[in-house]
Coordinates of C-alpha atoms and ligand atoms in Angstrom, one line a residue:
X1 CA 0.0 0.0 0.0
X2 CA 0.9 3.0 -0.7
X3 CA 2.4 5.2 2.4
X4 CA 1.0 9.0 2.4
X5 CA 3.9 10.9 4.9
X6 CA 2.6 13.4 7.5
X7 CA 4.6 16.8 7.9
X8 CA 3.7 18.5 11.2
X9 CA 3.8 22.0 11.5
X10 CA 2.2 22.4 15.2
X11 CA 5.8 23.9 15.8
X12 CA 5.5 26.8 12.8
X13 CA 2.2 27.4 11.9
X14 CA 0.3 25.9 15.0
X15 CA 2.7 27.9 16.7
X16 CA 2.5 31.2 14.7
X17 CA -1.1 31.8 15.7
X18 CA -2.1 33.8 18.9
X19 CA -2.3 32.2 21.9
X20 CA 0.2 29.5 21.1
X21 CA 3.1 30.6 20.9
X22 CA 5.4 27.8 23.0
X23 CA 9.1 28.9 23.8
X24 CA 11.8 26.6 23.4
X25 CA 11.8 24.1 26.2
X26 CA 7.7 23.5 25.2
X27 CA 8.9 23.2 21.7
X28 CA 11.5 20.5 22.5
X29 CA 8.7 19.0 24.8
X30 CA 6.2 18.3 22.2
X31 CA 9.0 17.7 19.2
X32 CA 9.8 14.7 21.2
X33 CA 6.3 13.7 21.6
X34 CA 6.0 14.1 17.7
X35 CA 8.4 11.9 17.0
X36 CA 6.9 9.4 19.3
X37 CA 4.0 9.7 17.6
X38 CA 6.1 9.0 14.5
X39 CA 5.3 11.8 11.9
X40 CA 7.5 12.0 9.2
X41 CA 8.4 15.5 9.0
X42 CA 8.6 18.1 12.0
X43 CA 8.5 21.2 10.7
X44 CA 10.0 23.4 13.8
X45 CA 9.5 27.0 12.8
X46 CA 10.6 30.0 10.4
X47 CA 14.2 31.1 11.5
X48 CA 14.6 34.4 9.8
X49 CA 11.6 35.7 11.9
X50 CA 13.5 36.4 15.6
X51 CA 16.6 34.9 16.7
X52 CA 14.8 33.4 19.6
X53 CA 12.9 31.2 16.7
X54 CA 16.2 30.3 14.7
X55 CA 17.5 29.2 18.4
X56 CA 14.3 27.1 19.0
X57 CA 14.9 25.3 15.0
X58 CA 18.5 24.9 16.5
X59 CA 17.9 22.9 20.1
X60 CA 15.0 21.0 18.4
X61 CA 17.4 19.6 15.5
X62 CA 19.8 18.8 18.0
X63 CA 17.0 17.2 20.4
X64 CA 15.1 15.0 18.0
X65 CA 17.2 12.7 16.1
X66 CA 15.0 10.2 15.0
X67 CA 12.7 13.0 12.6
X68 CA 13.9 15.0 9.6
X69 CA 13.4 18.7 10.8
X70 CA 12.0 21.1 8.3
X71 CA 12.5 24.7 8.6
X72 CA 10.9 27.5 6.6
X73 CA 12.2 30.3 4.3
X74 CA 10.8 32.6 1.9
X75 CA 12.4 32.7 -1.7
X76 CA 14.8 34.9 -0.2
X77 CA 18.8 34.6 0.5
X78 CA 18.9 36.3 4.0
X79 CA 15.8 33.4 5.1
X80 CA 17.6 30.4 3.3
X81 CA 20.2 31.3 5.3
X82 CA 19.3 31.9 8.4
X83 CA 17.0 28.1 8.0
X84 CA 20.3 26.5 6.8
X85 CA 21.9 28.3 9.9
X86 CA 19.1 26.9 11.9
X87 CA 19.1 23.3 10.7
X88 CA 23.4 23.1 10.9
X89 CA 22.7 20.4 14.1
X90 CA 20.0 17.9 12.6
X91 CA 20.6 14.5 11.9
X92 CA 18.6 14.9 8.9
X93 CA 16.9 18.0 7.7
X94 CA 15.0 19.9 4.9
X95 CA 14.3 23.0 3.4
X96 CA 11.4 24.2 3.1
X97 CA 11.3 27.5 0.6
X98 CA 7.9 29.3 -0.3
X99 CA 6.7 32.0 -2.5
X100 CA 3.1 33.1 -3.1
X101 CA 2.2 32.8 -6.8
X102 CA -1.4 33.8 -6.9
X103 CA -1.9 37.1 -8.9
X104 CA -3.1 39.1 -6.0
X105 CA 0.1 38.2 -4.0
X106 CA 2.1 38.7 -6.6
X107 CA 1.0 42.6 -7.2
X108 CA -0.6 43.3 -3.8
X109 CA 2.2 41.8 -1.2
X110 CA 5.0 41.7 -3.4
X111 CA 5.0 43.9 -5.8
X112 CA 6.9 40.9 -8.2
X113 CA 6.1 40.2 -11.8
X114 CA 5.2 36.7 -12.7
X115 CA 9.1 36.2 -14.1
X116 CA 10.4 37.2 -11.5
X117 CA 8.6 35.1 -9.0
X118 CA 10.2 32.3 -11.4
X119 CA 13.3 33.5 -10.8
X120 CA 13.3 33.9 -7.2
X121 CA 11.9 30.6 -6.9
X122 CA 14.9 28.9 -9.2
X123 CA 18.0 30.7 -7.6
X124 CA 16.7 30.1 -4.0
X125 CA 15.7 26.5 -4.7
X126 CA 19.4 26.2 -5.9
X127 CA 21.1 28.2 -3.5
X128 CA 19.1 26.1 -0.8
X129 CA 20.1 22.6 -2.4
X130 CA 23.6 23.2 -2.0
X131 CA 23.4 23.3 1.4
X132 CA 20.2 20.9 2.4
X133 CA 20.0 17.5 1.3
X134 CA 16.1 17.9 1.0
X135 CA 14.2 21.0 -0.8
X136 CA 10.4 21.6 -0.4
X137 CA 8.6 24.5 -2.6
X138 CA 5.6 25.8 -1.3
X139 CA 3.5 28.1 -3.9
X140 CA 1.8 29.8 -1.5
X141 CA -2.0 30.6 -2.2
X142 CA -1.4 27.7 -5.0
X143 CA -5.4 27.2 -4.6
X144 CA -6.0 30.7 -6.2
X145 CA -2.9 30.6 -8.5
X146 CA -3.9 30.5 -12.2
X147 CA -3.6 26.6 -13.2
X148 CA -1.3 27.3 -16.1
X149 CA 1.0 29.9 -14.3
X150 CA 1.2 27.4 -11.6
X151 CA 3.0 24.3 -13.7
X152 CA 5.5 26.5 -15.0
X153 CA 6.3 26.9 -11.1
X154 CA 6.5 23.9 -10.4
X155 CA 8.7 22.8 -13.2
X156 CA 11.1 25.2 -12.3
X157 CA 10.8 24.1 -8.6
X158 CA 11.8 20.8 -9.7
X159 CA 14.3 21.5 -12.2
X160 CA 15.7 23.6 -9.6
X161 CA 15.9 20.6 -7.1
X162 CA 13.1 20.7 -5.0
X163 CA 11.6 17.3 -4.5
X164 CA 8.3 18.3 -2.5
X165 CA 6.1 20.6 -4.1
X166 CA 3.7 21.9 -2.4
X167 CA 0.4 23.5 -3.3
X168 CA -1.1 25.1 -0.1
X169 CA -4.9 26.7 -0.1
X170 CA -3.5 29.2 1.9
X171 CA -6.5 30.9 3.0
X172 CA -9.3 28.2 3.2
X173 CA -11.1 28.8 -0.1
X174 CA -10.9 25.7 -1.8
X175 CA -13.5 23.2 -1.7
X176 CA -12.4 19.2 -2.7
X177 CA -13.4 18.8 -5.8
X178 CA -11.3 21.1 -7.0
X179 CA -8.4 21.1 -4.7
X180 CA -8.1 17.7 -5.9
X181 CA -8.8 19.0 -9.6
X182 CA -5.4 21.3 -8.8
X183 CA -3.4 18.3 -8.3
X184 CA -4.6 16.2 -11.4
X185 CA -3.6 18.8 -13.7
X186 CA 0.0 19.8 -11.9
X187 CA 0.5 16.1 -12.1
X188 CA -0.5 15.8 -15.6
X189 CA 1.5 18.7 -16.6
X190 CA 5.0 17.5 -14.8
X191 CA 4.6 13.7 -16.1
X192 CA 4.9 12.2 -12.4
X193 CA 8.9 12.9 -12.5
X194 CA 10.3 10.2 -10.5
X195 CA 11.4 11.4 -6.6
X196 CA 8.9 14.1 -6.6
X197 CA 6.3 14.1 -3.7
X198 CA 3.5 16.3 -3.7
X199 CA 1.8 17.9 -0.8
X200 CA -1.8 19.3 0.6
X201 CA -1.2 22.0 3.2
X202 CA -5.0 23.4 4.0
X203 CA -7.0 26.0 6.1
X204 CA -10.0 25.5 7.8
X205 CA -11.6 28.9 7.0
X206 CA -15.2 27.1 5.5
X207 CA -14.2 24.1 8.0
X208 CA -13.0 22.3 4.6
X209 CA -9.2 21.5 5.5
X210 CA -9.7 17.6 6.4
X211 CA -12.1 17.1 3.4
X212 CA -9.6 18.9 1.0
X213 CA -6.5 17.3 2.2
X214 CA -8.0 13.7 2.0
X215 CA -9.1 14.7 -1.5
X216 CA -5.9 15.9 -2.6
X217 CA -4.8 12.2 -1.8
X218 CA -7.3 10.7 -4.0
X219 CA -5.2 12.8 -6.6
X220 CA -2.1 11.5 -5.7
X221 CA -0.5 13.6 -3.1
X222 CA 1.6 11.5 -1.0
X223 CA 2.4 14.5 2.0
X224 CA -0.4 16.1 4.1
X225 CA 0.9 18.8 5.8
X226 CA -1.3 19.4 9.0
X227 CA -1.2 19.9 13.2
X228 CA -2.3 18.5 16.0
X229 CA -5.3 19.4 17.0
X230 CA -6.0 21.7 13.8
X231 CA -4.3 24.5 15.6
X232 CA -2.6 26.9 13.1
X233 CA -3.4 30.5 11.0
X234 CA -7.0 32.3 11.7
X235 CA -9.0 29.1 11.7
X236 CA -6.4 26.7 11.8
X237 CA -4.9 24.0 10.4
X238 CA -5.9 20.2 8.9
X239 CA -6.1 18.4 12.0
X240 CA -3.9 15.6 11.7
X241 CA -5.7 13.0 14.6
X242 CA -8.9 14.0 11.9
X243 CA -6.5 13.2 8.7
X244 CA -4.7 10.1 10.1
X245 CA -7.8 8.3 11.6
X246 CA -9.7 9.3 8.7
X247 CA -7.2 7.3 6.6
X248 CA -7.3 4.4 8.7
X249 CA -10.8 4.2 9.6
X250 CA -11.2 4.3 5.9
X251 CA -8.1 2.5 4.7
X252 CA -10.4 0.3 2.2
X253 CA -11.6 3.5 0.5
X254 CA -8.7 5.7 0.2
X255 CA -6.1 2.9 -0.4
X256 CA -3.1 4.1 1.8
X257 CA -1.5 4.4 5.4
X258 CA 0.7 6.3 7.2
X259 CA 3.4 5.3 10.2
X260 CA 1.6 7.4 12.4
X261 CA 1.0 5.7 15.9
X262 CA -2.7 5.9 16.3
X263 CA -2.7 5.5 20.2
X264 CA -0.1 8.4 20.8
X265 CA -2.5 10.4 19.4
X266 CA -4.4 11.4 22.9
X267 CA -1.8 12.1 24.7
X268 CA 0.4 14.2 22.4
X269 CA -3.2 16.4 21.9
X270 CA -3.5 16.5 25.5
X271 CA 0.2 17.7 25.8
X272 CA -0.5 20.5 23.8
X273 CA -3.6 21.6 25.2
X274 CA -1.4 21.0 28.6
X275 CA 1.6 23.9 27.3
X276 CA -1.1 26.4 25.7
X277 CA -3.5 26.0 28.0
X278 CA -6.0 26.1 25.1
X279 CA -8.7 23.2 25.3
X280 CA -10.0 21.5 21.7
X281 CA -13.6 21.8 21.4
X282 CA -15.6 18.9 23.4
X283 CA -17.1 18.0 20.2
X284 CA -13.8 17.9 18.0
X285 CA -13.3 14.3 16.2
X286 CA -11.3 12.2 17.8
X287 CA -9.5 14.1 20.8
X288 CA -12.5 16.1 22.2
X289 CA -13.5 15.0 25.5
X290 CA -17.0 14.0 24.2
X291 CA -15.6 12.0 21.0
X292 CA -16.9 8.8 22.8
X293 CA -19.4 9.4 25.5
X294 CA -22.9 8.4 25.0
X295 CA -25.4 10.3 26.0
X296 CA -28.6 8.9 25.0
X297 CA -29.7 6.1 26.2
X298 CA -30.4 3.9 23.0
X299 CA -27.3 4.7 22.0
X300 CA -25.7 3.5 25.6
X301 CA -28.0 0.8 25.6
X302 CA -26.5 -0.1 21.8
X303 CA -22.9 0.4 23.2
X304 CA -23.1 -1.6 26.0
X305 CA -24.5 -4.8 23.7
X306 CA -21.6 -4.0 21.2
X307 CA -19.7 -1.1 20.9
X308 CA -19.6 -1.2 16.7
X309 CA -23.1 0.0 17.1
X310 CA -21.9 3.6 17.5
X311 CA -18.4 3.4 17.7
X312 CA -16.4 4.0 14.3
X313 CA -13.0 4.4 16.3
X314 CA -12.5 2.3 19.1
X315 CA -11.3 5.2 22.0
X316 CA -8.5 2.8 22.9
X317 CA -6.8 2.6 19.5
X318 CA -6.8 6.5 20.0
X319 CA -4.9 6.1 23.1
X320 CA -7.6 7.1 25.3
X321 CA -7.0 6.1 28.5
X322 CA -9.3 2.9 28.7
X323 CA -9.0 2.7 32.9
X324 CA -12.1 3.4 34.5
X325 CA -12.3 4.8 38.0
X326 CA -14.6 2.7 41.0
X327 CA -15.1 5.8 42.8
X328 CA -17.2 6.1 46.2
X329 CA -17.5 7.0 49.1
X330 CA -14.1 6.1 50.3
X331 CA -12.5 7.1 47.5
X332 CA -9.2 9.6 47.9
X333 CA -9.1 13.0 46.2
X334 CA -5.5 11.7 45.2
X335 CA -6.6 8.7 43.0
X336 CA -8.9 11.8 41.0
X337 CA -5.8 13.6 41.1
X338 CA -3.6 11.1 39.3
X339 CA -6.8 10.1 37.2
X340 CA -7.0 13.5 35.7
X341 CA -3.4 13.7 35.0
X342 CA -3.4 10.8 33.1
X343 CA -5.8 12.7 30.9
X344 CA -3.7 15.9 30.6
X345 CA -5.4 18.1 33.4
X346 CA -3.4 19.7 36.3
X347 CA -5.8 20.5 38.6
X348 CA -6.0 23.8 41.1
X349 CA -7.1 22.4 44.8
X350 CA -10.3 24.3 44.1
X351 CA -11.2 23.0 40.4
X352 CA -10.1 19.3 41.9
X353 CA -12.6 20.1 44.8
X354 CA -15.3 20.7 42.4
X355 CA -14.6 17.8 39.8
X356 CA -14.8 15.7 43.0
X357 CA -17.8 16.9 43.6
X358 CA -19.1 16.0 40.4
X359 CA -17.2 13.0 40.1
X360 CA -18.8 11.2 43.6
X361 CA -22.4 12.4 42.9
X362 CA -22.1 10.8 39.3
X363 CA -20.7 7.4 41.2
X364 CA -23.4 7.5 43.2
X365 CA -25.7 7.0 40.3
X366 CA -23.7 4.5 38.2
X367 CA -21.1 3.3 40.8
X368 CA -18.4 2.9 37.8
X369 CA -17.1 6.3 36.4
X370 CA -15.0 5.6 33.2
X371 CA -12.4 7.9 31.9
X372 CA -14.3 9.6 29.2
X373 CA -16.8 10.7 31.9
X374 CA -13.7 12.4 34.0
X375 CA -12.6 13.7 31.0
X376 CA -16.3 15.7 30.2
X377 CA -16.2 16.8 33.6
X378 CA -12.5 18.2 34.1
X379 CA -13.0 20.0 30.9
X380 CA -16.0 21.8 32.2
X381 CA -14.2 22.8 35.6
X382 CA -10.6 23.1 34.9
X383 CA -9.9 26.7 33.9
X384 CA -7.5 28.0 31.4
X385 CA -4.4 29.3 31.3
X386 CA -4.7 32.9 30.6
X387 CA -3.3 32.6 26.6
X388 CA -0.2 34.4 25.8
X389 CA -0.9 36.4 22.5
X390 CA 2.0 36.2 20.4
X391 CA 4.8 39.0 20.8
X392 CA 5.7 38.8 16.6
X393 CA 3.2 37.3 14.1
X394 CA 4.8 36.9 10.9
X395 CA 2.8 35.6 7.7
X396 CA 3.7 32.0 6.2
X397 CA 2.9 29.7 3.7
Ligands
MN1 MN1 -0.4 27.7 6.5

């Protein structure tokens, strides 16, 4: 079966957006989770935007061994530089040069003609190769790039070197059919050159970014670019516990994996919601703390006789935690304690107060209280960390 590689950008473009921005130490933290969760790519930040984020690239190259670590430039000389600076300690790195290509980028932002957006691309493809083993070209706002415009990119990309190419909907416009359609005709266009991977990197403006990115691998795009838990520019990111499960639950249909390890999936989304202090939305797919609890009571009733009745995802195979808590009256405010920080919550005394509250009162109903019922609760009591609004906020790919 074909493999379909995940590049996480949590670290750059989850990162990049207000309230969650992580400094080094948190990035190193979660990198390592990331590459126990065994994503292909880790894409660690943009170095030529502060020195503080070049340092960050830095520690996380020399940290994580076991993960090529991207790093992002614009088709600049002073940004490849400062990302081949950056990247200098990692055991295996890439490249990852962008330029936007779209008309309205092109006049409005950067005041380029279509030639010389061809050139920048070329000589900083080049210049980048020669120092990076692995090139990626991003065309950014490739969703509202003119089709035709946008193969002669590419073309130069790869005769340039670049080996990934890709085609971002930068700002959430696109809709499947014809992100996918996108794909089809760069493909057609560039003849499938051999050692040439292309790649979906979406936005969730019209709540589309899953959707497009699994369609773009119905058209042959073999990297999805995403984050955990969809966090990234304005709306976000394609979640990548949404893309990966997706793909599995779904293997049959789509016709490829990924080396993703499903059940580190819970716990590296709870890490992150741990060093932001941002929850995920109790509804989100797959990580939000209502993803498996059953409210109504056919549908308990239906779970309880066999769980395929409305389970899709078994919340094991997500890493859930699948321990359920006996709690009663004799029951120690520690074993809650440790109970919610096996789901990711550090509790105040007060909030761990309350959740005990809840907690007993709910055991005195049901006598068993499973995980996923701690985890609705501690998600309605445990308060958030005031967010931290980024200091710089620099546009990206
Ligand atoms: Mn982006």
């Amino acid at each position: 079966m074909d493999v379909v590689r995940i590049f996480d950008t949590t670290l750059r473009d989850g990162e990049q957006s207000p309230g969650f921005s992580m400094n080094t130490e948190e990035k190193i933290r979660l990198a390592r989770q990331l590459a126990a969760l065994n994503v292909d790519v880790i894409e660690a930040g943009f170095p030529i935007a502060s020195r503080g984020d070049l340092e960050a690239v830095k520690k996380v190259a020399q940290e994580v061994r076991t993960v090529p670590i991207a790093a992002l430039a614009r088709a600049k000389k002073q940004d490849v530089d400062a990302a081949v600076e950056a990247l200098k300690p990692a055991a295996s790195s890439r490249l990852h040069v962008f330029l936007a290509t779209s008309d309205l980028h092109l006049r409005v932002k950067l005041n380029m003609t279509r030639e010389q957006a061809l050139e920048a691309i070329t000589s900083m493809v080049r210049h980048g190769r020669q120092h990076v083993g692995e090139v990626e070209f991003s065309a950014e706002d490739a969703g509202r790039t003119d089709i035709g415009f946008l193969c002669q990119v590419c073309r130069a990309a790869v005769d340039a070197g670049a080996t990934i190419l890709n085609l971002p909907d930068t700002v959430g416009y696109a809709v499947p059919e014809e992100y996918g359609a996108m794909f089809t005709k760069v493909r057609e266009y560039l003849g499938d050159p051999d050692g040439v991977t292309l790649s979906a990197h979406c936005h969730d403006d019209l709540g589309m970014a899953v959707a497009n990115s699994l369609a773009a691998v119905r058209a042959g795009v073999r990297q999805i670019e995403c984050t955990i838990n969809g966090i990234g520019e304005r709306a976000g990111n394609a979640s990548l516990e949404e893309v990966v499960v997706a793909l599995s639950v779904r293997k049959e249909s789509f016709g490829v994996t990924t080396g993703i390890r499903l059940e580190e999936l819970f716990p590296t989304s709870r890490m992150l919601t741990e060093i932001t202090g941002a929850q995920v939305a109790p509804n989100k797919a797959i990580v939000g703390a209502n993803a498996f609890a059953h409210e109504a009571g056919i549908h308990q009733d239906g779970i309880i006789k066999n769980p395929l009745t409305y389970e899709i995802i078994s919340p094991q195979s997500v890493g859930v935690p699948a321990r359920s808590l006996v709690l009663g009256k004799h029951s120690g405010r520690n074993a809650l304690r440790e109970a919610l920080r096996d789901l990711g919550f550090e509790a105040s005394d007060t909030e761990l107060a309350e959740v005990y509250t809840r907690v007993t009162a709910l055991a005195d109903q049901s006598k068993l209280v499973r995980a996923r019922d701690i985890l609705a609760i501690a998600h309605e009591v445990i308060r958030r960390r005031p967010a931290v609004i980024a200091a710089e906020s620099s546009s990206a790919a």
